[in-house]
Coordinates of C-alpha atoms in Angstrom, one line a residue:
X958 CA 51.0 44.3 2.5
X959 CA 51.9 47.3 4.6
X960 CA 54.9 49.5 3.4
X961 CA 56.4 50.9 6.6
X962 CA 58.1 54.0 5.6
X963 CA 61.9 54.9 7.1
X964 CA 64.3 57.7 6.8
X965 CA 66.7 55.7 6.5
X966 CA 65.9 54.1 3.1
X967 CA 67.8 56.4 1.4
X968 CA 71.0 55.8 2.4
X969 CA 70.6 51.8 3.6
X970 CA 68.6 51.2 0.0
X971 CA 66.2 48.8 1.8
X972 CA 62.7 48.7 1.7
X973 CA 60.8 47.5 4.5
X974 CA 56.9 46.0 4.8
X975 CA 55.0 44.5 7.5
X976 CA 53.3 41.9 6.7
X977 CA 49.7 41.1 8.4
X978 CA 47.9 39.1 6.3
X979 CA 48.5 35.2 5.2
X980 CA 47.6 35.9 1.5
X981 CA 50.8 38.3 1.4
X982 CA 52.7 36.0 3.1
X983 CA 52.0 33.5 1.2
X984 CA 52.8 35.2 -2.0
X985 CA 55.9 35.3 -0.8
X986 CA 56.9 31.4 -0.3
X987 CA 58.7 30.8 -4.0
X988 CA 60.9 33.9 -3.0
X989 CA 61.2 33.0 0.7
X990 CA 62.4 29.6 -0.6
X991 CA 65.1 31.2 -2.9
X992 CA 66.3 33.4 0.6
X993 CA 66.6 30.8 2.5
X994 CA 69.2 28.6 0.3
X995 CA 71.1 32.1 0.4
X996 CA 71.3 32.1 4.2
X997 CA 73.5 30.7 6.5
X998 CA 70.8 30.4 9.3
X999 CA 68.2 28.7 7.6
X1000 CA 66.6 25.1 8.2
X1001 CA 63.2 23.0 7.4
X1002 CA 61.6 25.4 10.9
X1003 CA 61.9 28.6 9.0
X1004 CA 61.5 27.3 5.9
X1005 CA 57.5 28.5 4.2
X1006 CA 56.6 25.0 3.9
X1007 CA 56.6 24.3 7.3
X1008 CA 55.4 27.7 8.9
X1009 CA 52.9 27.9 6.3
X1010 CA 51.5 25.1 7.3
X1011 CA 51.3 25.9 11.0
X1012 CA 49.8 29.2 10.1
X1013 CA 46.8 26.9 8.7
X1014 CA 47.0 24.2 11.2
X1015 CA 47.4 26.6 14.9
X1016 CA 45.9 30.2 13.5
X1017 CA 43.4 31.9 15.9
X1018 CA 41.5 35.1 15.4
X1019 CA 42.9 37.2 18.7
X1020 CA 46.5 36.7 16.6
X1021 CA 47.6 39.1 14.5
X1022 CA 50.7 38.2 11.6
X1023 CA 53.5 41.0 12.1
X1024 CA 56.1 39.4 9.4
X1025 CA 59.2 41.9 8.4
X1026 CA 60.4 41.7 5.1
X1027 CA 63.3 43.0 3.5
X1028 CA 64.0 44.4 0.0
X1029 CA 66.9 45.4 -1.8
X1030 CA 66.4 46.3 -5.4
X1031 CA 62.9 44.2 -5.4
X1032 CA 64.6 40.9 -4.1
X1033 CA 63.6 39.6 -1.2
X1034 CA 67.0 40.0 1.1
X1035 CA 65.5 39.3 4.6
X1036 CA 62.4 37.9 6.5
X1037 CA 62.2 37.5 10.1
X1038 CA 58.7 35.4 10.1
X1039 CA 56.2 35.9 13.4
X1040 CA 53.0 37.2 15.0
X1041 CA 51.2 38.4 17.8
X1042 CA 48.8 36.9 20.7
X1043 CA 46.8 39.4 21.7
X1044 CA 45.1 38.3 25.3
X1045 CA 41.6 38.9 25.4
X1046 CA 41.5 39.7 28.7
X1047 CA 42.3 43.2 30.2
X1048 CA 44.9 44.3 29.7
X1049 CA 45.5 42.8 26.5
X1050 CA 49.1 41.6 26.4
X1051 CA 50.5 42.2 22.9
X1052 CA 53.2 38.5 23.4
X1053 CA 55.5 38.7 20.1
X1054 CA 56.1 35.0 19.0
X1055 CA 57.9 33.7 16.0
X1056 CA 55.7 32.0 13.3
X1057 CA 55.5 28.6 14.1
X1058 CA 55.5 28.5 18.1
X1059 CA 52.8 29.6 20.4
X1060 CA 50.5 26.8 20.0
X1061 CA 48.9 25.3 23.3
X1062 CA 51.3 22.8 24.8
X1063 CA 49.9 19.3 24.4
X1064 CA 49.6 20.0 20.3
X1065 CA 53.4 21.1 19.9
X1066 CA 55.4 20.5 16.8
X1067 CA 58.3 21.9 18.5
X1068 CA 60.1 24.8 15.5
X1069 CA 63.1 25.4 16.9
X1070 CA 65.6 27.5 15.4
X1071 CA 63.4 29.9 14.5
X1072 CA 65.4 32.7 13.1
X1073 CA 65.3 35.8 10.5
X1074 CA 65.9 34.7 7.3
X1075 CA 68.7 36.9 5.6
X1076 CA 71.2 36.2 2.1
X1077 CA 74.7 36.4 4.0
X1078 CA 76.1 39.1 1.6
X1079 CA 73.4 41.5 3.1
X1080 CA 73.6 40.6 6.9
X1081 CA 76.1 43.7 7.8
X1082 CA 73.3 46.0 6.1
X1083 CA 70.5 44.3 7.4
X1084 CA 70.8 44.0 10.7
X1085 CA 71.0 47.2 12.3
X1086 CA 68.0 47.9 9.9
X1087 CA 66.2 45.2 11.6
X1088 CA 66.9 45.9 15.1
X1089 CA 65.5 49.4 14.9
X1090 CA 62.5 47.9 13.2
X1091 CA 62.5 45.5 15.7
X1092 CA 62.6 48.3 18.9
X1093 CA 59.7 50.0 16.9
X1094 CA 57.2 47.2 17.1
X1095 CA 54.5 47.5 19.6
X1096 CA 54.4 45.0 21.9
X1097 CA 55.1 44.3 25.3
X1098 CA 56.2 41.2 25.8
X1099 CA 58.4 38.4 23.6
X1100 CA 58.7 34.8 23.9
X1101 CA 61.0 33.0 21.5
X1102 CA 61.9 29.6 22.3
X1103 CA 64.3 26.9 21.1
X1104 CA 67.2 30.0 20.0
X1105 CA 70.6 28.9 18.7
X1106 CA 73.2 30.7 20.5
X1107 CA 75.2 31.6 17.1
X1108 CA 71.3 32.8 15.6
X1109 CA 70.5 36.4 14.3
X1110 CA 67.6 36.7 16.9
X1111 CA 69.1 35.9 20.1
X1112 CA 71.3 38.9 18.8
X1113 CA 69.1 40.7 18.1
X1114 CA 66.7 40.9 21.2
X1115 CA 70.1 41.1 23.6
X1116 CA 70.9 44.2 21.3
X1117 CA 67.6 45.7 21.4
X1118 CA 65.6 45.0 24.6
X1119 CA 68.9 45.0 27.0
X1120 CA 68.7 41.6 27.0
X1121 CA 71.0 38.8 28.2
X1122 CA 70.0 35.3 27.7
X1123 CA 70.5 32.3 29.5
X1124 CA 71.3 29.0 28.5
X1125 CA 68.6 26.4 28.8
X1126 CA 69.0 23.9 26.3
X1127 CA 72.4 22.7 23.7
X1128 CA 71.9 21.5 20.4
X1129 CA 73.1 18.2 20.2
X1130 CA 74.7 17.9 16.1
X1131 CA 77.2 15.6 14.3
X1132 CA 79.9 16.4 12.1
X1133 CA 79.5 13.0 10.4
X1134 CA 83.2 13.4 8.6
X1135 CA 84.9 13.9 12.2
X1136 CA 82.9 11.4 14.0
X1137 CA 83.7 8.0 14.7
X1138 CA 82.5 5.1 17.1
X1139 CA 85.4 4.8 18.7
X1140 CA 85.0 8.2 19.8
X1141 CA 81.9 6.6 22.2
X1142 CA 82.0 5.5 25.6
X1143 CA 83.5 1.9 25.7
X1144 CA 79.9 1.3 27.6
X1145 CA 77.8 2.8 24.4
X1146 CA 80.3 0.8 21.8
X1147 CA 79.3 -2.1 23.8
X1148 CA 76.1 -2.2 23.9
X1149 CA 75.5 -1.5 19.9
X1150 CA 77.8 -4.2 19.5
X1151 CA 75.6 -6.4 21.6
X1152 CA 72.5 -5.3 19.9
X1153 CA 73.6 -6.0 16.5
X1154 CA 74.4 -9.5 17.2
X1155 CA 70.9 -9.6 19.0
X1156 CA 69.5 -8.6 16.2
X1157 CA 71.5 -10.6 13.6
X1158 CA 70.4 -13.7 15.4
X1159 CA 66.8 -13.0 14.4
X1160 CA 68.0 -11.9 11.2
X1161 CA 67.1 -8.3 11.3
X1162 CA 68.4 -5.4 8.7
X1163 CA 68.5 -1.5 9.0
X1164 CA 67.5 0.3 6.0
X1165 CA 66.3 3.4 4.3
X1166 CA 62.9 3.5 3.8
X1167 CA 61.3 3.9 0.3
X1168 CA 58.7 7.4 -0.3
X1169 CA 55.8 5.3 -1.5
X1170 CA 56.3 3.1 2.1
X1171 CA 56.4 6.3 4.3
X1172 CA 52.8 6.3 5.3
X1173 CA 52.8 3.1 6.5
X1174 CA 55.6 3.5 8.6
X1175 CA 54.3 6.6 9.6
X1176 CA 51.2 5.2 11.0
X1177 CA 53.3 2.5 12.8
X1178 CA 55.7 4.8 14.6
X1179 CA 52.8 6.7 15.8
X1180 CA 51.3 3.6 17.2
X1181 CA 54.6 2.5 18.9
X1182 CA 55.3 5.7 20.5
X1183 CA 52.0 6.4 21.8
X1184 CA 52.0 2.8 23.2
X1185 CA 55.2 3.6 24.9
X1186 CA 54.5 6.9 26.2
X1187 CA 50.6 5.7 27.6
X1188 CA 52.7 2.9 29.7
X1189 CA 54.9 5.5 31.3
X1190 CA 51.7 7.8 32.2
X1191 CA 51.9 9.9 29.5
X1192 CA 49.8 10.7 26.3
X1193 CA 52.9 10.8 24.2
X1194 CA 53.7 13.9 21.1
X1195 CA 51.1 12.0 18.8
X1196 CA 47.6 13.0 21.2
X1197 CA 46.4 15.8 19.7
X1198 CA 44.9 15.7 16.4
X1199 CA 46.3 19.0 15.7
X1200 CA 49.8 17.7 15.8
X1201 CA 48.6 14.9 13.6
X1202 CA 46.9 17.2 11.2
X1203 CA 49.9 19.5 10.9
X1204 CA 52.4 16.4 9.6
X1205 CA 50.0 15.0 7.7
X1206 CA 49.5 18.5 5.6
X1207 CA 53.4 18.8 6.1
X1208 CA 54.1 15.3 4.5
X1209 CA 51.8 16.2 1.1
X1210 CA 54.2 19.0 0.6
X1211 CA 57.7 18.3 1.6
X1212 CA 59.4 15.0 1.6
X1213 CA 60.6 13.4 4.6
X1214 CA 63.4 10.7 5.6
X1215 CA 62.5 7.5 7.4
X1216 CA 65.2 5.1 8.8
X1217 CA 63.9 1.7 10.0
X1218 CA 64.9 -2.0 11.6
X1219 CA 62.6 -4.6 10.2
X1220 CA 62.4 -8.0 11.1
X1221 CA 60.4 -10.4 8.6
X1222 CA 59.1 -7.0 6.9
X1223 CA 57.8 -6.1 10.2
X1224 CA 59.4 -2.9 11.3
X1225 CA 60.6 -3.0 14.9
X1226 CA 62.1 0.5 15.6
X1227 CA 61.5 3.3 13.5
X1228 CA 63.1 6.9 13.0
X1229 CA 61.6 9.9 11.7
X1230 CA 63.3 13.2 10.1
X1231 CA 63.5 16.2 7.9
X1232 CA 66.4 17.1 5.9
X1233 CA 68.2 19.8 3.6
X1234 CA 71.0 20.2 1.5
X1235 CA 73.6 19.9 4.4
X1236 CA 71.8 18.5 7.3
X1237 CA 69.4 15.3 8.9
X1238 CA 67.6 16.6 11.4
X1239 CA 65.9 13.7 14.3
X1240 CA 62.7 14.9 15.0
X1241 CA 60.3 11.9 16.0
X1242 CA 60.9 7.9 16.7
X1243 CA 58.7 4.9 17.9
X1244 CA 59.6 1.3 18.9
X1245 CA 57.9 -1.8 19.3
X1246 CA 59.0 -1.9 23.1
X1247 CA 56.7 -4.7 24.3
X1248 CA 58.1 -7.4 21.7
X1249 CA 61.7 -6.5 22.0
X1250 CA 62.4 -4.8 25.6
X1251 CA 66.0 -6.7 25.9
X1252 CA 66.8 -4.9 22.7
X1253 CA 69.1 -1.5 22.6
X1254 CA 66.8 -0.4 19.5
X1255 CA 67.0 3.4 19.9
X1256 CA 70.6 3.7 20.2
X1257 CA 71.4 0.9 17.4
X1258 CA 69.1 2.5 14.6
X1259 CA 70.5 6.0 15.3
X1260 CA 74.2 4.5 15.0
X1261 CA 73.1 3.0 12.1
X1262 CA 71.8 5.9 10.4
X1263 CA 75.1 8.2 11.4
X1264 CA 77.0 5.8 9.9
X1265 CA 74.7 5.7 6.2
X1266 CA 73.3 9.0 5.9
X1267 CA 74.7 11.0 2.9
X1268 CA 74.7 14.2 5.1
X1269 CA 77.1 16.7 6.2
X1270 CA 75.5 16.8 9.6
X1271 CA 73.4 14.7 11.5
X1272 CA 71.4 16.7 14.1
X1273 CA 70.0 15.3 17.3
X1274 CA 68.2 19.2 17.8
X1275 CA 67.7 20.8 21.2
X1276 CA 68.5 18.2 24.6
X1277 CA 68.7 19.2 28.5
X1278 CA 71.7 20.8 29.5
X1279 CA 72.4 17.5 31.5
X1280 CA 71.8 13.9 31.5
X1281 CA 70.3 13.8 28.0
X1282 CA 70.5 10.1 26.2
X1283 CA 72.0 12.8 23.3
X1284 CA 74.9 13.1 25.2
X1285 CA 75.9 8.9 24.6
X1286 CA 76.7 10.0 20.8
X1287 CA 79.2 12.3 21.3
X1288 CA 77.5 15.3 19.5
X1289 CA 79.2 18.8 19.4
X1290 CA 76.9 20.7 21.7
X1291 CA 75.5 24.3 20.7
X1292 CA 74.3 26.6 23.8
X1293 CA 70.4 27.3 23.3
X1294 CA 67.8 29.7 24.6
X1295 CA 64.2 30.2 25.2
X1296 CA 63.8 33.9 25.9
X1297 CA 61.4 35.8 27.8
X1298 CA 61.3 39.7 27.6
X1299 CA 59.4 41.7 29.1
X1300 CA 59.7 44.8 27.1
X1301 CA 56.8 46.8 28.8
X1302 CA 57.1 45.0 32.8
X1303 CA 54.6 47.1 34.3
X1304 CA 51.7 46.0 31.9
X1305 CA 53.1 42.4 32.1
X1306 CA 52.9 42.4 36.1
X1307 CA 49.4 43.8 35.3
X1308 CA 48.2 41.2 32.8
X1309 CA 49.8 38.4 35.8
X1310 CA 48.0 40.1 38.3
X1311 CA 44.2 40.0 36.8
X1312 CA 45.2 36.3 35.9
X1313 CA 46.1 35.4 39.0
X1314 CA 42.9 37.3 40.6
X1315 CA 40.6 35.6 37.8
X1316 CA 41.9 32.2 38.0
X1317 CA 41.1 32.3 42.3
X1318 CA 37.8 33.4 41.4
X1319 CA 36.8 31.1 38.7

């Protein structure tokens, strides 16, 4: 662990360190864990299980960890987890990503929210600490996608870097305690109502699925969606054994929530999420499309499971701006981000230049 030194300790009282190796940063996880019940920004994508886990899942050599941590008094007040991708072709492109993005498309687990991690009675003192820290990092480029607009870091970098985002994405979330059905489309209402007397008639249920059952259901998701996905051309989220191997190291450490249909104890649509004190998050579902095509499965198990969960919120996570089936459950929407900064432009029109001349020569 590197102390980086500042004049401005004194009067702020915080001590700083860059971190740059895993070991450290994994020393930090029990305390990481206690900062991030203390923030009002954090979720299961910044939390060390989960970007712990990428690190050992999606770590190459050209990256380099550049995590700032935060102290005040020897208590961990702040974190803002990520690393660089150094290019190993001239010029070398120092890209600053956050810690649990920048893996290769087709592998994905898609962190989004990725944020700094700070308690809320220290975010007036931390965060003109950070930005400075921030401004003094050498890099020349930043990618950080999937930003809340209400999140430190989109903040931040405006702040910083001269920045102004644009919206890309919402965030499609649920206040469960002012949500209602009626508040659907009459043609939505409709067609759950139609769907649960489809699916009484063959004597179906909805339920929450027991822990020691998870892996089975697991398995079968994966094979629905990937079913799906391979009829409509695609190879579907569940293709690379990377993104396999991450949730099933993921799964041995955190537990995860799994609503279901079942028919005959044969589960026929299946959803798939994390959770934490306040807030279900949707993150992955599967269907058996080929047996029950006629059947509104997707929308009727995520009514369902609005309607059950014992959560504050019910989050649908980031959706196109436009014509997103998200928008059929009348979620509040949250403006989102992926930035791109170019924080030294002449070296980044370099770097595209020798790409563009390499890749016409290959």
């Amino acid at each position: 662990m590197t102390l980086m030194k500042d004049n401005e300790q004194v009067t702020s009282n915080i001590q700083w360190q860059l971190i740059t190796t895993f070991d450290d940063l994994s020393a930090l996880a029990q305390q990481w864990q206690t900062l991030a019940q203390q923030s009002s920004t954090a979720t299961p994508f910044s939390s060390p299980q989960w970007l712990l886990t990428w690190y050992r899942t999606y770590w190459q050599s050209n990256w380099k960890l550049m995590t700032l941590a935060g102290y005040i008094d020897n208590n961990l007040v702040a974190i803002l987890p990520c690393y660089v991708q150094n290019s190993l072709q001239w010029p070398h492109l120092k890209v600053l990503h956050p810690l649990g993005q920048g893996e290769v498309e087709e592998a994905e687990v898609s962190s989004e929210y990725c944020d700094a991690i700070i308690a809320k009675r220290f975010e007036a003192t931390v965060l003109p600490e950070l930005q400075k820290k921030l401004a003094a990092l050498d890099i020349d480029k930043i990618l950080w996608g999937a930003a809340l607009q209400s999140s430190h870091i989109k903040g931040l970098l405006e702040t910083v870097f001269k920045y102004t985002a644009v919206t890309t994405h919402s965030r499609y979330c649920i206040e469960r305690s002012k949500w209602t059905l009626q508040s659907l489309s009459k043609n939505t209402r409709a067609r759950y109502k139609r769907s649960n007397n489809q699916l009484k008639k063959i004597n179906a249920t909805y339920h929450w699925v027991d822990e020691k059952e998870h892996e089975r259901y697991t398995n079968l998701l994966i094979e629905y969606h990937q079913s799906l996905w391979k009829s409509r051309g695609n190879k579907g989220a569940f293709a690379h054994e990377d993104f396999k191997r991450f949730h099933e190291k993921y799964r041995t450490k955190s537990t995860i929530k799994i609503s279901a249909i079942t028919v005959a104890n044969t589960p026929i649509a299946i959803n798939y999420y994390f959770f934490d004190d306040t807030t279900l998050y949707f993150y992955q579902c599967g269907w058996d499309s080929e047996g029950y095509a006629n059947f509104s499965l997707g929308l009727s198990l995520h009514l369902w499971s609005i309607e059950n969960c014992d959560y504050e919120y019910y989050d649908f996570m980031m959706g196109e701006l436009k014509n997103s089936y998200k928008e059929k459950f009348d979620a509040h929407r949250e403006p989102m981000a992926n930035l791109e900064i170019k924080v030294n432009p002449k070296k980044v029109f370099l770097h595209k230049l020798v790409h563009k001349v390499f890749s016409l020569t290959a």
